Tab-separated table of C-alpha atoms in Angstrom:
chain	number	residue	atom	x	y	z
A	2	MET	CA	-0.513	35.587	23.915
A	3	ASN	CA	-0.314	32.641	26.338
A	4	TYR	CA	-3.960	33.399	27.355
A	5	LEU	CA	-5.037	33.077	23.828
A	6	VAL	CA	-3.267	29.852	22.912
A	7	GLY	CA	-4.850	28.136	25.959
A	8	ALA	CA	-8.443	29.621	25.006
A	9	PHE	CA	-8.090	27.565	21.711
A	10	LYS	CA	-7.026	23.993	23.192
A	11	PRO	CA	-9.701	21.604	23.140
A	12	PRO	CA	-11.156	21.385	27.021
A	13	CYS	CA	-10.493	17.478	26.990
A	14	ASN	CA	-8.028	14.816	25.934
A	15	ILE	CA	-9.329	11.700	23.467
A	16	PHE	CA	-7.686	8.765	23.879
A	17	ILE	CA	-8.705	5.552	21.333
A	18	SER	CA	-7.359	2.396	22.130
A	19	PHE	CA	-8.341	-1.328	20.904
A	20	THR	CA	-9.075	-4.238	23.503
A	21	ASP	CA	-6.361	-6.626	22.002
A	22	GLY	CA	-3.779	-3.898	21.416
A	23	ARG	CA	-1.004	-5.377	23.560
A	24	SER	CA	-1.263	-8.910	21.564
A	25	ARG	CA	-2.225	-7.467	17.956
A	26	LYS	CA	0.590	-7.441	15.461
A	27	GLN	CA	1.931	-3.899	14.828
A	28	VAL	CA	3.418	-2.707	11.405
A	29	PRO	CA	4.837	0.519	10.350
A	30	LEU	CA	3.012	3.249	8.897
A	31	LYS	CA	4.534	6.384	7.392
A	32	LYS	CA	2.553	9.481	7.893
A	33	GLU	CA	1.730	12.917	6.240
A	34	ASN	CA	4.649	14.552	8.225
A	35	GLY	CA	6.618	11.458	6.779
A	36	LYS	CA	7.076	9.925	10.385
A	37	THR	CA	6.810	6.383	10.666
A	38	VAL	CA	4.564	5.140	13.848
A	39	MET	CA	3.725	1.494	14.330
A	40	VAL	CA	-0.388	0.549	14.442
A	41	ALA	CA	-2.452	-1.963	14.658
A	42	LEU	CA	-2.935	-4.693	11.951
A	43	PHE	CA	-6.209	-6.420	10.786
A	44	GLN	CA	-7.848	-7.834	7.949
A	45	SER	CA	-11.388	-7.960	6.333
A	46	GLN	CA	-14.105	-9.473	8.453
A	47	GLU	CA	-12.610	-8.945	11.904
A	48	ASN	CA	-14.169	-7.386	14.213
A	49	ILE	CA	-12.876	-4.048	15.634
A	50	VAL	CA	-13.159	-3.595	19.136
A	51	GLY	CA	-11.900	-1.211	21.816
A	52	GLU	CA	-12.689	1.594	23.860
A	53	VAL	CA	-12.697	5.331	23.744
A	54	VAL	CA	-11.771	7.539	26.801
A	55	ILE	CA	-12.689	11.336	27.108
A	56	GLU	CA	-10.864	12.890	29.815
A	57	PRO	CA	-11.732	16.712	30.507
A	58	ILE	CA	-8.953	18.873	31.311
A	59	HIS	CA	-8.818	19.787	35.138
A	60	GLY	CA	-11.188	22.060	36.204
A	61	LYS	CA	-13.010	22.050	32.299
A	62	LYS	CA	-16.617	20.808	31.644
A	63	VAL	CA	-17.225	19.440	28.230
A	64	GLU	CA	-20.446	20.596	27.214
A	65	HIS	CA	-21.663	18.509	23.757
A	66	ASN	CA	-24.410	17.288	21.362
A	67	GLY	CA	-23.420	14.082	21.265
A	68	VAL	CA	-20.453	11.601	20.776
A	69	LYS	CA	-19.691	8.989	18.063
A	70	ILE	CA	-16.899	6.947	16.522
A	71	GLU	CA	-16.602	6.149	13.023
A	72	LEU	CA	-14.835	4.000	10.781
A	73	LEU	CA	-13.658	5.314	7.952
A	74	GLY	CA	-11.779	3.748	4.861
A	75	GLN	CA	-10.910	6.349	2.656
A	76	ILE	CA	-8.523	6.989	-0.786
A	77	GLU	CA	-7.037	10.093	-1.366
A	78	LEU	CA	-5.491	11.512	-4.663
A	79	TYR	CA	-2.679	13.555	-4.449
A	80	PHE	CA	-3.842	15.546	-7.532
A	81	ASP	CA	-7.394	16.283	-5.333
A	82	ARG	CA	-5.254	16.402	-2.103
A	83	GLY	CA	-7.833	17.109	0.672
A	84	ASN	CA	-10.797	15.283	-0.773
A	85	PHE	CA	-10.975	11.910	0.928
A	86	TYR	CA	-13.442	9.120	-1.006
A	87	ASP	CA	-15.053	7.149	1.633
A	88	PHE	CA	-15.608	3.309	0.341
A	89	THR	CA	-16.342	2.110	4.116
A	90	SER	CA	-18.510	4.330	6.324
A	91	LEU	CA	-19.692	2.558	9.723
A	92	VAL	CA	-20.692	4.957	12.771
A	93	ARG	CA	-21.582	3.996	16.478
A	94	GLU	CA	-23.276	6.627	18.943
A	95	LEU	CA	-21.218	6.889	21.788
A	96	ASP	CA	-23.108	9.551	24.412
A	97	VAL	CA	-26.324	11.512	23.778
A	98	PRO	CA	-26.160	15.187	24.524
A	99	GLY	CA	-25.061	16.181	27.914
A	100	GLU	CA	-22.184	17.589	29.670
A	101	LEU	CA	-18.812	15.495	31.248
A	102	TYR	CA	-17.139	16.743	34.210
A	103	GLU	CA	-14.630	13.549	34.588
A	104	ARG	CA	-13.020	10.946	32.718
A	105	LYS	CA	-15.588	8.918	30.965
A	106	THR	CA	-14.869	5.385	29.283
A	107	TYR	CA	-17.024	4.396	26.142
A	108	PRO	CA	-16.458	0.711	24.708
A	109	PHE	CA	-17.289	0.337	21.147
A	110	GLU	CA	-17.713	-2.465	18.620
A	111	PHE	CA	-17.631	-3.025	14.751
A	112	SER	CA	-18.452	-6.420	13.822
A	113	THR	CA	-17.118	-8.644	10.904
A	114	VAL	CA	-15.825	-5.286	9.286
A	115	GLU	CA	-16.065	-5.340	5.183
A	116	MET	CA	-12.487	-3.914	4.504
A	117	PRO	CA	-11.978	-5.307	0.807
A	118	TYR	CA	-8.737	-2.970	-0.015
A	119	GLU	CA	-5.682	-3.024	1.611
A	120	SER	CA	-4.191	0.092	3.062
A	121	TYR	CA	-1.369	1.800	0.435
A	122	ASN	CA	1.056	4.573	0.277
A	123	GLY	CA	1.726	5.200	-3.255
A	124	VAL	CA	3.049	8.175	-5.047
A	125	ASN	CA	-0.037	9.787	-6.226
A	126	VAL	CA	-2.627	7.888	-4.035
A	127	ARG	CA	-3.142	6.983	-0.454
A	128	LEU	CA	-5.715	4.368	0.678
A	129	ARG	CA	-6.145	4.784	4.697
A	130	TYR	CA	-8.239	3.352	7.561
A	131	ILE	CA	-9.219	5.647	10.490
A	132	LEU	CA	-11.249	5.487	13.703
A	133	LYS	CA	-12.188	9.074	14.096
A	134	VAL	CA	-14.337	10.148	17.433
A	135	THR	CA	-16.220	13.120	17.050
A	136	ILE	CA	-17.659	15.345	19.906
A	137	SER	CA	-20.167	17.634	18.422
A	138	ARG	CA	-20.361	21.102	20.084
A	139	ASN	CA	-22.662	24.072	19.662
A	140	TYR	CA	-20.995	27.600	18.716
A	141	VAL	CA	-17.761	26.207	18.844
A	142	SER	CA	-15.476	23.890	16.503
A	143	ASN	CA	-16.193	19.992	17.276
A	144	ILE	CA	-13.256	18.217	19.101
A	145	VAL	CA	-12.276	15.163	16.840
A	146	GLU	CA	-9.479	12.773	17.366
A	147	TYR	CA	-7.989	9.716	14.966
A	148	GLN	CA	-6.731	6.308	15.166
A	149	ASP	CA	-5.045	4.933	12.263
A	150	PHE	CA	-4.830	1.161	11.749
A	151	VAL	CA	-3.360	-1.108	8.342
A	152	VAL	CA	-5.011	-3.720	6.744
A	153	ARG	CA	-3.910	-6.393	4.669
A	154	ASN	CA	-5.890	-9.163	3.035
A	155	TYR	CA	-4.420	-12.585	2.292
A	156	THR	CA	-4.860	-14.586	-0.829
A	157	PRO	CA	-4.618	-18.460	-1.124
A	158	PRO	CA	-1.762	-19.724	-3.798
A	159	PRO	CA	-3.397	-19.860	-7.361
A	160	SER	CA	-4.518	-23.297	-8.644
A	161	ILE	CA	-3.194	-21.938	-11.948
A	162	ASN	CA	0.219	-20.547	-12.009
A	163	ASN	CA	1.667	-20.541	-16.008
A	164	SER	CA	5.245	-20.050	-16.820
A	165	ILE	CA	5.760	-17.094	-19.109
A	166	LYS	CA	7.829	-17.687	-22.595
A	167	MET	CA	9.016	-14.880	-24.727
A	168	GLU	CA	11.247	-13.863	-27.339
A	169	VAL	CA	13.268	-11.020	-28.283
A	170	GLY	CA	14.666	-10.592	-31.388
A	171	ILE	CA	16.500	-7.756	-33.764
A	172	GLU	CA	16.474	-9.012	-37.212
A	173	ASP	CA	19.664	-10.858	-37.851
A	174	CYS	CA	21.374	-9.538	-35.232
A	175	LEU	CA	19.746	-10.879	-32.043
A	176	HIS	CA	17.650	-13.886	-30.856
A	177	ILE	CA	16.710	-14.659	-27.637
A	178	GLU	CA	14.112	-16.638	-25.581
A	179	PHE	CA	13.778	-16.306	-22.125
A	180	GLU	CA	11.657	-18.097	-19.725
A	181	TYR	CA	10.033	-17.285	-15.823
A	182	SER	CA	8.639	-20.415	-14.268
A	183	LYS	CA	5.439	-19.018	-13.138
A	184	SER	CA	3.472	-15.655	-13.838
A	185	LYS	CA	2.233	-15.168	-9.943
A	186	TYR	CA	4.340	-14.508	-7.219
A	187	HIS	CA	3.962	-14.005	-3.385
A	188	LEU	CA	5.611	-11.039	-1.652
A	189	LYS	CA	8.700	-13.213	-0.481
A	190	ASP	CA	8.637	-15.549	-3.564
A	191	VAL	CA	11.821	-16.153	-5.790
A	192	VAL	CA	11.704	-15.302	-9.367
A	193	ILE	CA	13.628	-18.557	-11.428
A	194	GLY	CA	13.864	-18.882	-14.942
A	195	LYS	CA	16.658	-18.932	-17.993
A	196	ILE	CA	17.396	-17.025	-20.930
A	197	TYR	CA	18.799	-18.610	-23.902
A	198	PHE	CA	20.912	-17.000	-26.540
A	199	LEU	CA	19.882	-18.621	-30.062
A	200	LEU	CA	21.966	-15.649	-32.069
A	201	VAL	CA	24.293	-13.219	-30.983
A	202	ARG	CA	25.469	-11.014	-33.710
A	203	ILE	CA	25.936	-7.729	-31.459
A	204	LYS	CA	28.444	-7.089	-28.747
A	205	LEU	CA	26.254	-6.600	-25.693
A	206	LYS	CA	27.840	-5.322	-22.789
A	207	ASN	CA	25.553	-6.449	-19.673
A	208	MET	CA	22.158	-7.644	-19.000
A	209	GLU	CA	20.219	-6.870	-16.241
A	210	LEU	CA	16.273	-7.949	-14.725
A	211	GLU	CA	14.239	-5.073	-13.307
A	212	ILE	CA	11.082	-4.996	-11.049
A	213	ARG	CA	9.171	-2.102	-11.872
A	214	ARG	CA	5.949	-1.002	-10.195
A	215	ARG	CA	3.244	1.191	-12.232
A	216	GLU	CA	0.845	3.249	-10.279
A	217	SER	CA	-2.351	4.742	-12.467
A	218	THR	CA	-4.722	7.043	-10.677
A	219	GLY	CA	-7.910	9.031	-11.980
A	220	SER	CA	-9.350	8.548	-15.170
A	221	GLY	CA	-9.688	10.459	-18.566
A	222	PRO	CA	-7.484	13.441	-19.063
A	223	ASN	CA	-6.732	13.275	-15.267
A	224	THR	CA	-4.820	9.788	-15.265
A	225	TYR	CA	-1.270	9.875	-14.101
A	226	VAL	CA	1.128	7.256	-14.120
A	227	GLU	CA	4.217	6.720	-12.266
A	228	THR	CA	6.400	3.955	-12.873
A	229	GLU	CA	9.584	3.225	-10.355
A	230	THR	CA	12.209	0.887	-10.791
A	231	LEU	CA	12.483	-0.939	-7.322
A	232	ALA	CA	14.839	-3.428	-8.267
A	233	LYS	CA	18.173	-3.969	-10.576
A	234	PHE	CA	19.575	-7.446	-10.876
A	235	GLU	CA	22.509	-7.604	-13.194
A	236	LEU	CA	22.118	-11.331	-15.050
A	237	MET	CA	25.311	-11.101	-16.962
A	238	ASP	CA	28.381	-8.954	-17.829
A	239	GLY	CA	29.994	-9.413	-21.390
A	240	THR	CA	29.205	-11.107	-24.879
A	241	PRO	CA	27.436	-14.455	-24.621
A	242	VAL	CA	28.160	-17.035	-27.291
A	243	ARG	CA	25.378	-18.356	-29.111
A	244	GLY	CA	23.774	-21.439	-27.537
A	245	GLU	CA	24.678	-20.078	-24.066
A	246	SER	CA	22.103	-20.296	-21.330
A	247	ILE	CA	21.928	-17.958	-18.401
A	248	PRO	CA	19.750	-18.760	-15.263
A	249	ILE	CA	17.804	-16.157	-13.354
A	250	ARG	CA	17.187	-16.177	-9.503
A	251	LEU	CA	15.918	-13.188	-8.158
A	252	PHE	CA	14.690	-12.632	-4.679
A	253	LEU	CA	11.871	-10.549	-3.914
A	254	SER	CA	11.634	-10.460	-0.338
A	255	PRO	CA	14.371	-7.430	0.254
A	256	TYR	CA	12.031	-5.393	-1.977
A	257	GLU	CA	9.141	-3.152	-0.613
A	258	LEU	CA	5.978	-4.907	-2.854
A	259	THR	CA	2.641	-5.106	-2.344
A	260	PRO	CA	-0.055	-7.397	-4.096
A	261	THR	CA	-0.758	-6.155	-7.610
A	262	TYR	CA	-4.120	-3.879	-7.067
A	263	ARG	CA	-6.869	-3.661	-10.076
A	264	ASN	CA	-8.927	-0.787	-10.429
A	265	ILE	CA	-9.388	-0.211	-6.474
A	266	ASN	CA	-12.727	1.681	-6.370
A	267	ASN	CA	-12.361	3.042	-9.869
A	268	LYS	CA	-9.545	5.144	-8.306
A	269	PHE	CA	-6.208	3.565	-8.811
A	270	SER	CA	-4.216	0.634	-9.827
A	271	VAL	CA	-1.244	-0.729	-9.056
A	272	LYS	CA	0.753	-3.324	-11.413
A	273	TYR	CA	3.995	-5.091	-11.386
A	274	TYR	CA	6.722	-6.153	-14.263
A	275	LEU	CA	9.590	-7.861	-14.960
A	276	ASN	CA	11.944	-5.528	-17.254
A	277	LEU	CA	14.646	-7.052	-19.234
A	278	VAL	CA	17.394	-4.883	-19.971
A	279	LEU	CA	19.915	-5.449	-22.580
A	280	VAL	CA	23.072	-2.819	-23.242
A	281	ASP	CA	25.278	-3.086	-26.370
A	282	GLU	CA	28.812	-1.412	-26.577
A	283	GLU	CA	27.382	1.892	-27.792
A	284	ASP	CA	24.960	1.952	-24.951
A	285	ARG	CA	21.862	0.943	-26.583
A	286	ARG	CA	18.999	-0.410	-24.530
A	287	TYR	CA	17.084	-3.112	-25.957
A	288	PHE	CA	13.754	-3.877	-23.600
A	289	LYS	CA	11.434	-6.393	-23.137
A	290	GLN	CA	8.939	-6.134	-20.259
A	291	GLN	CA	6.305	-8.783	-19.094
A	292	GLU	CA	3.467	-7.795	-16.284
A	293	ILE	CA	3.653	-10.520	-13.240
A	294	THR	CA	0.719	-10.516	-10.643
A	295	MET	CA	1.772	-10.320	-6.896
A	296	TYR	CA	-0.326	-11.556	-4.265
A	297	ARG	CA	0.043	-11.679	-0.436
A	298	ASN	CA	-0.101	-14.897	1.301
A	299	LEU	CA	-0.297	-15.777	5.068
A	300	GLU	CA	3.088	-17.166	5.482
A	301	ALA	CA	5.034	-14.345	3.904
A	302	SER	CA	3.042	-11.508	5.250
C-alpha cells in the first residue's frame, strides 16, 4: 500500500517566493480549510517579482513539456463552487520541454500589474489572487503549485463628503431627526452624529446603532443577498424627553470592514449601512437605515 501511495507523489517539489518577501508587509488570509496563513500584500500597478525553484526528489528525473507561471485574479461564487472567473490572467513561460535532474531556479517578473479589485472573502463569494506554476507532462497529470497573495487598493479622501440628515416619524407618536457628520468613512474612522427628539409619545426602552454589511452576488434569479450585523452600539437606555439631544460616537476600527464594492466584474457588490433601531416597551422595533460609503486610505490600511 505504501508503495502505491509513493507512486502518486509528484517527483519534485516546487517553491514560489517573492524577491522582496522578507521586507514586504504580510497580512492574514483565511484558507478554504479554515486555517489562516500570512501572505504578501500588494496593490495595483506594482511589479510582482520572484523566483520558482523546482527540486527533483532524490534519484528521480522530471520529464516535462514545459514550465509556466501564471498570475490569476479570480472570482468564485459559492453557489457555483469550483468555477473560477478569471478577470486577470498573465502568463510567463519559464522553461522549454526537457528533463530536470537537479534543483533549478527560474526568476519571474510581472510588471505594473493591473489588479483593480481587492481580495475579498465573503459569505457567498471569494475574490483571490494567486501565482500558479504548472509543469506540463505527457501521459501523467501535470504538477501544479499555488502561492496566494492579497491585494488592497487605497483611495484618497473624497473631495466632497456631505453630512446625512434624516427624519423618523410615527404619526402623532414619535418624531426624531438624526444627523451623521459625513457619508463617506475610511476603515478606521469614527461615526459622529446627533439625534434630536422632537416628539416622544411612546415609551422607548432603548435605542441602538448597527453597522450592517449587505453582500449581493449573482444576477437575475441567481441573486443572493446576505445581510450581516457587524456591530451593535447602544445609544440610549430609557425614554428620552422632548427636546433631548443624544450624541453618537462610534469607532469603526474594532470591526472587520472592507471598502464598499460596487458591481465587481458584474459578479458581486458589498455595501454598508448605518441602521438606527428604536425599541419600545412592548418590544416593537422601528428602523431607519442609511447607506454609507467605506473606503481604504493609506494611513488606515
